[in-house]
Short mmCIF file of C-alpha atoms and ligand atoms in Angstrom, two decimals:
data_model
loop_
_atom_site.label_atom_id
_atom_site.label_comp_id
_atom_site.label_asym_id
_atom_site.label_seq_id
_atom_site.Cartn_x
_atom_site.Cartn_y
_atom_site.Cartn_z
CA MET R 1 95.15 83.81 115.20
CA ASP R 2 97.30 80.69 116.71
CA SER R 3 97.25 79.15 113.21
CA CYS R 4 98.39 82.73 111.69
CA GLN R 5 100.91 82.17 113.82
CA GLU R 6 101.85 78.86 112.92
CA ARG R 7 101.69 80.21 108.73
CA LEU R 8 103.71 82.75 109.84
CA GLN R 9 106.50 80.91 111.41
CA GLN R 10 106.53 78.17 108.80
CA GLY R 11 106.47 81.11 106.02
CA LEU R 12 109.56 82.83 107.55
CA SER R 13 111.48 79.67 107.71
CA ALA R 14 110.37 78.96 104.09
CA LEU R 15 112.00 82.45 103.12
CA GLY R 16 114.91 81.86 105.38
CA LEU R 17 113.98 84.99 107.85
CA PRO R 18 114.57 83.92 111.32
CA LEU R 19 112.65 86.70 113.14
CA ALA R 20 112.47 87.45 116.79
CA GLU R 21 108.93 86.47 118.66
CA ALA R 22 108.57 90.01 119.26
CA GLN R 23 108.52 90.73 115.64
CA GLN R 24 106.31 88.23 114.73
CA GLU R 25 103.93 89.55 117.32
CA GLN R 26 103.87 92.74 115.54
CA LEU R 27 103.62 91.41 112.24
CA LEU R 28 100.34 89.83 113.82
CA ASP R 29 99.22 92.77 115.22
CA PHE R 30 99.27 94.46 112.03
CA ILE R 31 97.31 91.97 110.15
CA ARG R 32 94.99 92.19 113.26
CA LEU R 33 94.33 95.71 112.81
CA ILE R 34 94.00 95.74 108.94
CA ALA R 35 91.49 92.88 109.68
CA LYS R 36 89.36 94.88 112.40
CA TRP R 37 89.55 98.45 110.22
CA ASN R 38 88.91 96.73 106.97
CA LYS R 39 84.87 96.31 108.18
CA ALA R 40 84.71 99.85 107.99
CA TYR R 41 87.60 101.02 105.68
CA ASN R 42 87.50 98.48 103.04
CA LEU R 43 91.49 98.66 102.79
CA THR R 44 92.37 95.44 101.26
CA ALA R 45 90.12 92.92 99.27
CA VAL R 46 91.84 90.31 101.23
CA ARG R 47 89.39 89.90 104.13
CA GLU R 48 90.65 86.67 106.02
CA PRO R 49 93.51 87.08 108.94
CA LEU R 50 95.10 83.59 107.49
CA ASP R 51 94.81 84.43 103.62
CA MET R 52 96.94 88.13 104.56
CA VAL R 53 99.50 86.20 105.98
CA ASN R 54 100.75 84.99 102.92
CA LEU R 55 99.43 87.69 100.53
CA HIS R 56 100.69 90.82 102.67
CA LEU R 57 103.27 89.61 105.15
CA LEU R 58 105.49 87.23 103.31
CA ASP R 59 104.48 88.93 99.92
CA SER R 60 106.17 91.88 101.52
CA LEU R 61 108.47 90.03 103.25
CA ALA R 62 110.32 88.40 100.35
CA ILE R 63 112.00 91.47 98.84
CA LEU R 64 113.70 91.82 102.09
CA PRO R 65 117.34 90.80 101.02
CA HIS R 66 117.00 93.16 98.03
CA VAL R 67 116.27 96.29 99.91
CA LYS R 68 119.29 98.77 100.63
CA PRO R 69 119.62 100.20 103.67
CA PRO R 70 119.22 103.16 105.29
CA SER R 71 116.35 104.98 103.73
CA ILE R 72 113.31 103.52 102.34
CA ALA R 73 110.17 105.10 100.32
CA ASP R 74 107.24 102.96 99.86
CA ILE R 75 105.15 104.90 97.28
CA GLY R 76 101.32 104.20 97.14
CA THR R 77 101.53 102.10 100.40
CA GLY R 78 97.58 101.74 100.74
CA ALA R 79 97.37 99.76 104.21
CA GLY R 80 100.99 100.03 104.66
CA LEU R 81 101.97 97.24 102.28
CA PRO R 82 105.06 96.42 101.87
CA GLY R 83 106.46 99.14 103.88
CA ILE R 84 104.89 98.05 107.29
CA PRO R 85 106.22 94.42 107.43
CA LEU R 86 109.55 95.71 106.25
CA ALA R 87 109.75 98.19 108.86
CA ILE R 88 109.14 95.68 111.52
CA CYS R 89 111.90 93.74 110.22
CA LEU R 90 114.74 96.10 109.60
CA PRO R 91 114.08 98.21 112.57
CA ASP R 92 117.29 100.11 111.80
CA CYS R 93 116.35 101.51 108.50
CA HIS R 94 114.19 104.73 108.15
CA PHE R 95 110.79 104.08 106.28
CA THR R 96 108.65 106.84 104.79
CA LEU R 97 105.09 105.56 103.57
CA VAL R 98 103.36 107.77 101.11
CA ASP R 99 99.88 107.59 99.74
CA SER R 100 97.51 110.13 98.16
CA ASN R 101 94.61 108.34 99.87
CA SER R 102 93.71 110.24 103.53
CA LYS R 103 91.89 107.39 104.70
CA LYS R 104 94.79 104.97 104.06
CA THR R 105 97.23 107.27 105.59
CA ARG R 106 94.99 107.35 108.81
CA PHE R 107 95.00 103.52 109.02
CA VAL R 108 99.02 103.35 108.29
CA GLN R 109 99.43 106.10 110.89
CA GLN R 110 97.34 103.72 113.49
CA ALA R 111 99.34 101.26 112.47
CA VAL R 112 103.15 102.64 113.10
CA LEU R 113 101.32 103.43 116.79
CA GLU R 114 99.78 100.01 117.42
CA CYS R 115 102.99 98.00 116.17
CA ARG R 116 105.00 100.58 118.44
CA LEU R 117 107.14 101.64 115.40
CA LYS R 118 109.87 104.32 115.87
CA ASN R 119 111.69 104.13 112.39
CA VAL R 120 108.26 104.91 110.30
CA ILE R 121 106.86 108.28 109.05
CA VAL R 122 103.53 108.40 107.13
CA VAL R 123 102.92 111.04 104.30
CA HIS R 124 99.56 111.74 103.17
CA GLY R 125 100.32 112.97 99.20
CA ARG R 126 101.28 112.55 95.84
CA ALA R 127 104.23 110.80 95.01
CA GLU R 128 105.06 113.46 92.33
CA SER R 129 105.07 116.44 94.72
CA LEU R 130 107.40 115.09 97.47
CA GLN R 131 110.46 116.83 97.87
CA PRO R 132 112.17 115.31 100.59
CA LYS R 133 115.13 116.74 102.04
CA VAL R 134 117.22 113.61 102.18
CA LEU R 135 116.74 111.19 98.87
CA PHE R 136 116.07 107.79 99.61
CA SER R 137 118.30 104.59 99.40
CA THR R 138 115.64 102.56 98.02
CA VAL R 139 112.12 103.54 96.54
CA ILE R 140 109.47 100.65 96.93
CA SER R 141 106.20 100.13 95.22
CA ARG R 142 103.70 97.39 95.11
CA ALA R 143 100.75 97.37 92.83
CA PHE R 144 101.08 101.11 92.18
CA ALA R 145 101.55 102.09 88.42
CA SER R 146 102.89 100.97 85.43
CA MET R 147 106.68 100.87 85.23
CA SER R 148 106.80 103.93 82.97
CA ASP R 149 104.52 105.77 85.66
CA ILE R 150 106.62 104.37 88.38
CA LEU R 151 109.58 105.94 86.72
CA ARG R 152 108.14 109.16 86.07
CA LEU R 153 106.28 109.60 89.48
CA THR R 154 109.26 108.53 91.73
CA GLY R 155 112.65 109.01 90.01
CA HIS R 156 113.51 112.22 91.56
CA LEU R 157 113.17 110.60 95.01
CA LEU R 158 116.15 108.55 94.40
CA ALA R 159 119.86 109.16 95.68
CA ASP R 160 122.55 108.82 93.19
CA ASP R 161 123.29 105.31 94.12
CA GLY R 162 119.65 104.46 95.13
CA LEU R 163 117.55 101.39 93.77
CA LEU R 164 113.96 101.61 92.72
CA LEU R 165 112.07 98.04 93.42
CA ALA R 166 108.87 97.50 91.98
CA MET R 167 106.62 94.69 92.99
CA LYS R 168 104.68 93.07 90.25
CA GLY R 169 102.87 89.55 89.59
CA GLN R 170 103.61 88.15 85.99
CA VAL R 171 106.86 89.65 84.49
CA PRO R 172 105.38 93.07 82.99
CA GLU R 173 106.46 92.34 79.21
CA GLN R 174 104.50 95.41 77.88
CA GLU R 175 105.48 97.93 80.73
CA LEU R 176 109.04 96.79 80.36
CA ALA R 177 109.30 97.30 76.63
CA GLN R 178 107.89 100.75 76.84
CA ILE R 179 111.03 101.70 79.36
CA GLU R 180 114.62 102.99 78.20
CA SER R 181 116.01 101.91 81.60
CA ASP R 182 118.26 99.00 82.16
CA TYR R 183 116.53 96.76 84.57
CA THR R 184 116.87 93.05 86.06
CA VAL R 185 113.78 90.60 86.73
CA ILE R 186 113.58 88.66 89.86
CA SER R 187 111.66 86.12 90.19
CA LEU R 188 110.03 85.79 93.70
CA ASN R 189 108.75 82.53 95.52
CA VAL R 190 106.34 83.56 98.35
CA PRO R 191 105.33 80.74 100.63
CA GLY R 192 101.65 79.45 100.02
CA ILE R 193 101.05 81.72 96.93
CA ASP R 194 100.86 79.83 93.75
CA ALA R 195 100.74 83.08 91.19
CA GLU R 196 103.69 84.16 89.68
CA ARG R 197 105.68 87.19 91.68
CA CYS R 198 108.58 89.38 90.54
CA LEU R 199 110.26 92.10 91.60
CA ILE R 200 111.98 94.68 88.62
CA ARG R 201 115.23 96.19 89.98
CA MET R 202 116.81 99.38 88.58
CA GLU R 203 119.78 101.12 89.71
CA LYS R 204 119.46 104.82 89.71
CA GLN R 205 122.58 105.63 87.63
CA LYS R 206 121.55 103.31 84.91
CA HIS R 207 118.61 105.65 84.37
CA GLY R 208 119.29 108.44 85.86
N1 SAM X 301 100.88 99.19 97.96
C1 SAM X 301 99.51 98.68 98.36
C2 SAM X 301 99.35 97.26 98.20
O1 SAM X 301 99.98 96.26 97.54
O2 SAM X 301 98.57 96.66 98.69
C3 SAM X 301 98.50 99.38 97.78
C4 SAM X 301 98.30 99.32 96.31
S1 SAM X 301 96.84 100.22 95.69
C5 SAM X 301 96.61 99.08 94.44
C6 SAM X 301 97.98 101.53 95.17
C7 SAM X 301 97.91 102.80 95.88
O3 SAM X 301 98.20 103.87 95.39
C8 SAM X 301 96.37 103.45 96.73
O4 SAM X 301 96.32 103.51 98.10
C9 SAM X 301 96.58 104.98 95.68
O5 SAM X 301 95.58 105.59 96.96
C10 SAM X 301 97.78 105.08 96.26
N2 SAM X 301 98.03 106.38 94.90
C11 SAM X 301 98.14 106.31 93.50
N3 SAM X 301 98.57 107.37 92.62
C12 SAM X 301 99.18 107.94 93.93
C13 SAM X 301 100.29 108.96 93.73
N4 SAM X 301 100.45 109.66 92.82
N5 SAM X 301 101.31 109.08 94.87
C14 SAM X 301 100.66 108.46 96.05
N6 SAM X 301 100.14 107.46 96.16
C15 SAM X 301 99.31 107.20 94.99
#
């Protein structure tokens, strides 16, 4: 794990994210837990903790400057990505992590306990069936669905001035051609990842 810590520190400084030692420890605890549960639960195709530093932790944290506080939903969170790393780094924001797969939400609940997170609730359910009492200022997803499905399944979760953030690999030109909403494409530089990464950003009033 020493090399993970080193790689994390290098990545965080490349992202310009100075994090307290305790937060870095929480991030490393999280990937230790994924690696442990992955053996039985098959949570992610990434199996090596060192690779998880870049592909899971830093990839998730690359969007941190774009998140709008105070209430964030991560839809189709899977093993808690990007929700758990973001929640560790934004302790004043409230996170709701949603997945329809109970095996995944059981893991995420355990991660919340073991990473000592007080700002996260985990919901087992389908995005389209959620009826939150208070709507979210940001709805995030990574590798969840096509742009039109993201809008269809999660649009009702956004507050009036809310932000929809979809994390994608290459710019999904075909998916974007199929939607009518205004959007901005933000290209992301994730330390240690050669492949393209982008964030599609939409403001609620522009598609609501
Ligand atoms: N966001 C994670 C990541 O990037 O590693 C997981 C991505 S995984 C490809 C997509 C996840 O979306 C799966 O865990 C699946 O169970 C969940 N999912 C699919 N349809 C859903 C829905 N309608 N509501 C909530 N979760 C859903």
